[in-house]
Tab-separated table of C-alpha atoms and ligand atoms in Angstrom:
chain	number	residue	atom	x	y	z
A	1	UNK	CA	-28.146	13.195	-11.814
A	2	UNK	CA	-31.221	12.267	-13.883
A	3	UNK	CA	-30.728	12.663	-17.608
A	4	UNK	CA	-26.975	13.164	-17.148
A	5	UNK	CA	-26.172	9.827	-15.564
A	6	UNK	CA	-23.476	11.240	-13.276
A	7	UNK	CA	-23.102	9.900	-9.746
A	8	UNK	CA	-22.270	11.972	-6.683
A	9	UNK	CA	-21.446	10.637	-3.255
A	10	UNK	CA	-22.132	12.613	-0.095
A	11	UNK	CA	-21.011	11.592	3.366
A	12	UNK	CA	-22.424	13.085	6.556
A	13	UNK	CA	-21.606	12.407	10.173
A	14	UNK	CA	-24.292	11.625	12.697
A	15	UNK	CA	-24.201	14.334	15.372
A	16	UNK	CA	-26.167	15.254	18.508
A	17	UNK	CA	-29.592	13.634	18.554
A	18	UNK	CA	-29.239	11.988	15.113
A	19	UNK	CA	-30.103	8.302	14.926
A	20	UNK	CA	-29.904	5.821	12.079
A	21	UNK	CA	-33.701	6.064	11.670
A	22	UNK	CA	-33.971	9.846	11.918
A	23	UNK	CA	-31.347	10.430	9.248
A	24	UNK	CA	-32.239	7.698	6.767
A	25	UNK	CA	-35.576	8.912	5.386
A	26	UNK	CA	-35.644	10.723	2.059
A	27	UNK	CA	-36.654	14.127	3.519
A	28	UNK	CA	-33.721	14.119	5.966
A	29	UNK	CA	-31.299	13.098	3.218
A	30	UNK	CA	-32.556	15.810	0.855
A	31	UNK	CA	-32.317	18.411	3.655
A	32	UNK	CA	-28.704	17.455	4.335
A	33	UNK	CA	-27.731	17.465	0.660
A	34	UNK	CA	-29.647	20.739	0.212
A	35	UNK	CA	-26.913	22.560	2.141
A	36	UNK	CA	-24.584	21.999	-0.827
A	37	UNK	CA	-26.621	21.393	-3.991
A	38	UNK	CA	-30.218	21.644	-5.221
A	39	UNK	CA	-31.559	18.230	-4.086
A	40	UNK	CA	-34.306	18.323	-6.731
A	41	UNK	CA	-31.590	17.850	-9.347
A	42	UNK	CA	-30.685	14.488	-7.831
A	43	UNK	CA	-32.229	11.074	-7.670
A	44	UNK	CA	-31.159	9.183	-4.527
A	45	UNK	CA	-29.794	5.841	-5.666
A	46	UNK	CA	-28.625	4.462	-2.324
A	47	UNK	CA	-28.138	5.511	1.262
A	48	UNK	CA	-26.563	3.673	4.154
A	49	UNK	CA	-25.514	4.379	7.723
A	50	UNK	CA	-22.086	2.992	8.564
A	51	UNK	CA	-20.249	2.580	11.817
A	52	UNK	CA	-16.494	2.721	11.303
A	53	UNK	CA	-14.176	0.429	13.191
A	54	UNK	CA	-10.456	0.240	13.856
A	55	UNK	CA	-10.034	-3.494	14.354
A	56	UNK	CA	-7.340	-6.068	13.700
A	57	UNK	CA	-7.714	-9.823	14.202
A	58	UNK	CA	-5.306	-11.280	16.753
A	59	UNK	CA	-4.288	-14.230	14.578
A	60	UNK	CA	-4.353	-14.149	10.808
A	61	UNK	CA	-3.447	-17.797	10.340
A	62	UNK	CA	-4.656	-21.047	11.760
A	63	UNK	CA	-3.129	-24.000	9.948
A	64	UNK	CA	-4.343	-23.878	6.364
A	65	UNK	CA	-6.742	-20.989	7.029
A	66	UNK	CA	-5.645	-17.394	6.413
A	67	UNK	CA	-7.527	-14.165	7.018
A	68	UNK	CA	-7.154	-11.280	4.568
A	69	UNK	CA	-8.948	-8.022	3.778
A	70	UNK	CA	-11.807	-6.870	6.003
A	71	UNK	CA	-11.941	-10.332	7.609
A	72	UNK	CA	-8.496	-9.566	9.123
A	73	UNK	CA	-8.871	-5.841	9.712
A	74	UNK	CA	-11.248	-2.923	9.418
A	75	UNK	CA	-10.304	0.713	9.503
A	76	UNK	CA	-12.138	4.013	9.109
A	77	UNK	CA	-12.141	5.104	5.451
A	78	UNK	CA	-10.580	8.547	6.029
A	79	UNK	CA	-7.251	7.581	4.487
A	80	UNK	CA	-8.785	5.489	1.713
A	81	UNK	CA	-6.687	2.518	2.859
A	82	UNK	CA	-9.238	-0.174	3.773
A	83	UNK	CA	-9.480	-1.965	0.459
A	84	UNK	CA	-5.900	-0.983	-0.406
A	85	UNK	CA	-4.783	-2.936	2.655
A	86	UNK	CA	-6.841	-5.927	1.552
A	87	UNK	CA	-5.211	-5.795	-1.880
A	88	UNK	CA	-1.770	-5.676	-0.234
A	89	UNK	CA	-2.723	-8.708	1.878
A	90	UNK	CA	-3.829	-10.627	-1.198
A	91	UNK	CA	-0.664	-9.757	-3.118
A	92	UNK	CA	1.544	-10.704	-0.173
A	93	UNK	CA	-0.173	-14.007	0.520
A	94	UNK	CA	-0.651	-15.001	-3.127
A	95	UNK	CA	3.015	-14.882	-4.097
A	96	UNK	CA	4.007	-16.791	-0.962
A	97	UNK	CA	1.396	-19.492	-1.637
A	98	UNK	CA	2.818	-19.735	-5.158
A	99	UNK	CA	6.351	-20.070	-3.747
A	100	UNK	CA	5.312	-22.842	-1.359
A	101	UNK	CA	2.705	-24.803	-3.326
A	102	UNK	CA	3.957	-24.465	-6.905
A	103	UNK	CA	7.662	-23.716	-6.541
A	104	UNK	CA	8.441	-26.013	-3.628
A	105	UNK	CA	9.472	-23.324	-1.106
A	106	UNK	CA	9.551	-23.711	2.684
A	107	UNK	CA	6.189	-23.833	4.485
A	108	UNK	CA	7.525	-21.332	7.067
A	109	UNK	CA	7.428	-18.668	4.348
A	110	UNK	CA	3.689	-18.414	4.998
A	111	UNK	CA	4.304	-17.224	8.574
A	112	UNK	CA	5.892	-14.086	7.153
A	113	UNK	CA	2.445	-13.061	5.824
A	114	UNK	CA	1.076	-12.020	9.234
A	115	UNK	CA	4.506	-10.834	10.433
A	116	UNK	CA	4.603	-8.321	7.570
A	117	UNK	CA	0.998	-7.366	7.065
A	118	UNK	CA	-0.298	-7.021	10.614
A	119	UNK	CA	2.068	-4.239	11.823
A	120	UNK	CA	1.530	-2.453	8.492
A	121	UNK	CA	-2.253	-2.570	8.862
A	122	UNK	CA	-2.079	-1.418	12.513
A	123	UNK	CA	0.052	1.587	11.514
A	124	UNK	CA	-2.307	2.412	8.605
A	125	UNK	CA	-5.330	2.153	10.917
A	126	UNK	CA	-3.730	4.521	13.420
A	127	UNK	CA	-3.060	7.008	10.594
A	128	UNK	CA	-6.675	6.692	9.371
A	129	UNK	CA	-7.998	7.195	12.921
A	130	UNK	CA	-5.845	10.331	13.309
A	131	UNK	CA	-7.203	11.762	10.053
A	132	UNK	CA	-10.733	10.821	11.157
A	133	UNK	CA	-10.283	12.677	14.442
A	134	UNK	CA	-9.244	15.811	12.569
A	135	UNK	CA	-12.127	15.544	10.085
A	136	UNK	CA	-14.803	14.683	12.627
A	137	UNK	CA	-13.841	16.956	15.493
A	138	UNK	CA	-16.709	18.840	17.171
A	139	UNK	CA	-14.290	21.025	19.106
A	140	UNK	CA	-14.365	24.619	17.822
A	141	UNK	CA	-10.714	25.408	18.571
A	142	UNK	CA	-9.446	22.211	16.946
A	143	UNK	CA	-11.630	22.707	13.899
A	144	UNK	CA	-10.483	26.338	13.602
A	145	UNK	CA	-6.810	25.278	13.506
A	146	UNK	CA	-7.593	22.362	11.167
A	147	UNK	CA	-9.363	24.691	8.731
A	148	UNK	CA	-6.523	27.205	8.985
A	149	UNK	CA	-3.983	24.458	8.211
A	150	UNK	CA	-5.930	23.373	5.139
A	151	UNK	CA	-6.415	26.954	3.972
A	152	UNK	CA	-2.645	27.523	4.201
A	153	UNK	CA	-1.905	24.161	2.602
A	154	UNK	CA	-3.868	25.206	-0.464
A	155	UNK	CA	-1.070	27.637	-1.322
A	156	UNK	CA	1.964	25.869	0.119
A	157	UNK	CA	3.507	22.609	-1.078
A	158	UNK	CA	5.647	22.634	2.104
A	159	UNK	CA	2.583	22.578	4.390
A	160	UNK	CA	0.884	19.970	2.192
A	161	UNK	CA	3.966	17.767	2.557
A	162	UNK	CA	3.966	18.232	6.372
A	163	UNK	CA	0.284	17.268	6.506
A	164	UNK	CA	0.976	14.152	4.439
A	165	UNK	CA	3.906	13.184	6.662
A	166	UNK	CA	1.931	13.649	9.859
A	167	UNK	CA	-1.056	11.660	8.719
A	168	UNK	CA	-0.138	8.694	6.592
A	169	UNK	CA	3.263	7.610	5.441
A	170	UNK	CA	4.874	4.775	3.573
A	171	UNK	CA	5.464	2.055	6.109
A	172	UNK	CA	8.250	-0.468	5.661
A	173	UNK	CA	8.242	-4.106	6.657
A	174	UNK	CA	10.576	-4.766	9.557
A	175	UNK	CA	10.289	-8.536	9.918
A	176	UNK	CA	9.429	-11.250	7.428
A	177	UNK	CA	10.751	-12.429	4.081
A	178	UNK	CA	13.533	-9.841	4.108
A	179	UNK	CA	17.298	-9.636	3.862
A	180	UNK	CA	19.518	-7.633	6.185
A	181	UNK	CA	22.196	-6.205	3.912
A	182	UNK	CA	20.762	-2.762	3.164
A	183	UNK	CA	18.318	-0.263	4.668
A	184	UNK	CA	16.132	-0.511	1.549
A	185	UNK	CA	15.183	-4.014	2.659
A	186	UNK	CA	11.468	-3.988	3.565
A	187	UNK	CA	10.724	-0.735	1.737
A	188	UNK	CA	8.330	-0.450	-1.173
A	189	UNK	CA	10.175	-0.101	-4.476
A	190	UNK	CA	9.652	3.094	-6.452
A	191	UNK	CA	7.461	3.240	-9.532
A	192	UNK	CA	9.137	5.456	-12.135
A	193	UNK	CA	8.287	5.631	-15.805
A	194	UNK	CA	10.778	3.805	-17.988
A	195	UNK	CA	11.425	3.705	-21.713
A	196	UNK	CA	11.399	0.278	-23.326
A	197	UNK	CA	12.089	-0.395	-26.964
A	198	UNK	CA	8.854	-1.165	-28.771
A	199	UNK	CA	6.675	-0.085	-25.828
A	200	UNK	CA	7.774	3.546	-25.443
A	201	UNK	CA	7.232	5.198	-22.055
A	202	UNK	CA	5.579	2.825	-19.568
A	203	UNK	CA	5.485	2.326	-15.796
A	204	UNK	CA	8.141	0.049	-14.295
A	205	UNK	CA	5.297	-2.133	-12.973
A	206	UNK	CA	4.349	-3.099	-16.492
A	207	UNK	CA	7.524	-5.074	-17.090
A	208	UNK	CA	8.004	-6.520	-13.598
A	209	UNK	CA	5.140	-8.987	-13.953
A	210	UNK	CA	4.561	-11.496	-11.162
A	211	UNK	CA	8.132	-12.667	-10.664
A	212	UNK	CA	10.930	-11.892	-8.255
A	213	UNK	CA	13.188	-9.429	-10.086
A	214	UNK	CA	16.924	-8.965	-9.800
A	215	UNK	CA	17.306	-5.354	-10.928
A	216	UNK	CA	20.790	-3.949	-11.473
A	217	UNK	CA	22.365	-0.778	-12.788
A	218	UNK	CA	25.679	-2.490	-13.593
A	219	UNK	CA	26.790	-5.697	-15.291
A	220	UNK	CA	26.557	-8.550	-12.841
A	221	UNK	CA	28.548	-11.804	-12.871
A	222	UNK	CA	27.192	-14.371	-15.363
A	223	UNK	CA	26.277	-16.999	-12.819
A	224	UNK	CA	24.170	-14.512	-10.777
A	225	UNK	CA	21.162	-14.724	-13.113
A	226	UNK	CA	21.178	-18.521	-13.143
A	227	UNK	CA	21.522	-18.667	-9.348
A	228	UNK	CA	18.732	-16.117	-8.854
A	229	UNK	CA	16.486	-18.078	-11.227
A	230	UNK	CA	17.203	-21.362	-9.425
A	231	UNK	CA	16.232	-19.809	-6.064
A	232	UNK	CA	13.188	-17.735	-7.032
A	233	UNK	CA	12.185	-18.672	-10.577
A	234	UNK	CA	12.520	-14.931	-11.231
A	235	UNK	CA	14.166	-12.741	-13.879
A	236	UNK	CA	17.108	-10.370	-14.040
A	237	UNK	CA	16.748	-6.903	-15.590
A	238	UNK	CA	19.436	-4.290	-16.124
A	239	UNK	CA	18.678	-0.570	-16.268
A	240	UNK	CA	20.317	0.810	-19.405
A	241	UNK	CA	20.123	-2.571	-21.174
A	242	UNK	CA	16.634	-4.084	-20.601
A	243	UNK	CA	15.116	-0.569	-20.538
A	244	UNK	CA	16.092	3.054	-19.876
A	245	UNK	CA	15.233	5.037	-16.752
A	246	UNK	CA	17.380	7.874	-15.494
A	247	UNK	CA	15.075	8.349	-12.511
A	248	UNK	CA	15.538	4.757	-11.357
A	249	UNK	CA	19.300	4.974	-11.952
A	250	UNK	CA	19.512	8.185	-9.895
A	251	UNK	CA	17.421	6.695	-7.104
A	252	UNK	CA	19.598	3.575	-6.900
A	253	UNK	CA	22.760	5.658	-7.031
A	254	UNK	CA	21.515	7.982	-4.288
A	255	UNK	CA	20.914	4.873	-2.150
A	256	UNK	CA	24.393	3.600	-3.096
A	257	UNK	CA	23.200	0.278	-4.470
A	258	UNK	CA	24.104	-1.621	-7.654
A	259	UNK	CA	21.220	-4.053	-7.401
A	260	UNK	CA	17.795	-4.569	-5.845
A	261	UNK	CA	15.848	-7.764	-5.354
A	262	UNK	CA	12.179	-6.842	-5.801
A	263	UNK	CA	9.559	-9.290	-4.573
A	264	UNK	CA	6.412	-9.962	-6.618
A	265	UNK	CA	4.459	-7.616	-4.288
A	266	UNK	CA	7.011	-4.849	-5.116
A	267	UNK	CA	8.600	-4.774	-1.668
A	268	UNK	CA	12.384	-4.889	-1.674
A	269	UNK	CA	13.844	-8.113	-0.314
A	270	UNK	CA	17.332	-6.596	-0.128
A	271	UNK	CA	19.823	-4.476	-2.039
A	272	UNK	CA	23.537	-3.837	-2.185
A	273	UNK	CA	26.780	-3.501	-4.113
A	274	UNK	CA	28.111	-6.130	-6.520
A	275	UNK	CA	30.373	-7.492	-3.780
A	276	UNK	CA	27.262	-8.264	-1.648
A	277	UNK	CA	25.456	-10.351	-4.277
A	278	UNK	CA	26.756	-13.748	-3.123
A	279	UNK	CA	25.807	-13.131	0.515
A	280	UNK	CA	22.364	-11.704	-0.300
A	281	UNK	CA	21.504	-14.609	-2.628
A	282	UNK	CA	22.649	-17.100	0.009
A	283	UNK	CA	20.337	-15.503	2.606
A	284	UNK	CA	17.460	-15.517	0.101
A	285	UNK	CA	18.067	-19.198	-0.619
A	286	UNK	CA	18.021	-20.016	3.096
A	287	UNK	CA	14.709	-18.200	3.512
A	288	UNK	CA	12.986	-19.775	0.515
A	289	UNK	CA	14.412	-23.182	-0.217
A	290	UNK	CA	13.710	-26.368	1.697
A	291	UNK	CA	16.841	-28.030	3.074
B	1	FAD	C1	-18.111	4.279	3.470
B	1	FAD	C2	-16.885	3.494	3.132
B	1	FAD	C3	-15.903	4.083	2.350
B	1	FAD	C4	-14.735	3.374	2.025
B	1	FAD	N1	-13.765	3.977	1.253
B	1	FAD	C5	-12.647	3.305	0.943
B	1	FAD	C6	-11.637	3.917	0.142
B	1	FAD	O1	-11.747	5.068	-0.274
B	1	FAD	N2	-10.504	3.215	-0.148
B	1	FAD	C7	-10.327	1.928	0.291
B	1	FAD	O2	-9.274	1.341	0.002
B	1	FAD	N3	-11.282	1.322	1.051
B	1	FAD	C8	-12.419	1.957	1.377
B	1	FAD	N4	-13.389	1.339	2.145
B	1	FAD	C9	-13.154	-0.024	2.638
B	1	FAD	C10	-13.457	-1.105	1.586
B	1	FAD	O3	-14.774	-0.955	1.110
B	1	FAD	C11	-13.275	-2.481	2.242
B	1	FAD	O4	-12.032	-2.521	2.899
B	1	FAD	C12	-13.305	-3.583	1.181
B	1	FAD	O5	-14.521	-3.574	0.487
B	1	FAD	C13	-13.117	-4.943	1.854
B	1	FAD	O6	-13.066	-5.934	0.867
B	1	FAD	P1	-13.088	-7.440	1.254
B	1	FAD	O7	-13.114	-8.189	-0.037
B	1	FAD	O8	-11.984	-7.754	2.219
B	1	FAD	O9	-14.422	-7.660	2.077
B	1	FAD	P2	-15.920	-7.452	1.604
B	1	FAD	O10	-16.039	-6.332	0.610
B	1	FAD	O11	-16.734	-7.391	2.852
B	1	FAD	O12	-16.225	-8.773	0.798
B	1	FAD	C14	-16.514	-9.984	1.446
B	1	FAD	C15	-17.497	-10.749	0.564
B	1	FAD	O13	-17.680	-12.040	1.101
B	1	FAD	C16	-19.037	-12.355	1.060
B	1	FAD	N5	-19.300	-13.372	2.105
B	1	FAD	C17	-19.371	-13.197	3.441
B	1	FAD	N6	-19.604	-14.358	4.052
B	1	FAD	C18	-19.653	-15.302	3.096
B	1	FAD	C19	-19.835	-16.712	3.108
B	1	FAD	N7	-20.020	-17.399	4.234
B	1	FAD	N8	-19.827	-17.360	1.919
B	1	FAD	C20	-19.612	-16.707	0.745
B	1	FAD	N9	-19.425	-15.354	0.689
B	1	FAD	C21	-19.447	-14.670	1.841
B	1	FAD	C22	-19.757	-11.034	1.308
B	1	FAD	O14	-21.072	-11.063	0.822
B	1	FAD	C23	-18.870	-10.088	0.507
B	1	FAD	O15	-19.266	-9.997	-0.837
B	1	FAD	C24	-14.562	2.035	2.493
B	1	FAD	C25	-15.572	1.427	3.274
B	1	FAD	C26	-16.701	2.149	3.604
B	1	FAD	C27	-17.760	1.464	4.421
């Protein structure tokens, strides 16, 4: 917006006889935008015609070469998950490379990158394609019911929640660098606000850093922290001692766990009761450490 400096982004779908050429000239763009806003109030900074894809590479690793981001997958942008997926890839691969190259972990750890990320990306792409079909439909009946759904959703949290559930959901990892003690294994950890002395109210993320974290709501045996550190190089934190968070405490209690092992990418390796700690740490050691 000249003089104001604000940017607006408009997206239109090519329909009927439209071609890349017929829609790209300034008059066509101003006519399209003119349906919603006075085009004379805008200066066109950039326009582009995109073709969306739902693609996933068959193999994400060949020896020392790894694919990540759009090189490994492309999805339509309707769920806003394309770059998010690339960031998840980078986070996943980066901490495993650190474990193997810097911390002397097993080379096989790197195979868990594709095992975890590929099914996740495929599920996200399917969700994005579903949303795209609803947004882009040319069918009058389908668009009538879609519009009705959204009109109702405006006033109903219940319908909004159903729409969210049917389109895109949190997807867990089923196979990879994961334990097998508790159903939280493979799920993304929650992100509550916590209260930490000196820092006040902050997000849990802010104190987790880049390490593996052993997070407990109870006192754990003294040798647990040393063992955890020797396996992962990570840190132990206790809710109620390292920081306060009733929400996190409630969530762990509702899942009936005393501890969680959170990976650097915030996925849960495994969880359990105090009596499970020895077994879970042993399985973690077997996954990470060279013989
Ligand atoms: C219209 C549209 C809307 C989108 N909206 C969203 C959204 O809301 N949310 C979201 O999460 N994602 C969205 N995305 C997807 C997101 O833009 C991409 O997933 C993301 O940019 C991919 O990042 P990348 O780094 O993997 O790849 P790229 O952004 O493609 O980066 C690759 C880079 O490598 C460079 N390169 C290529 N070959 C070489 C070479 N041989 N040597 C050196 N450099 C090279 C390229 O020039 C480029 O800079 C959208 C995409 C589109 C098209």
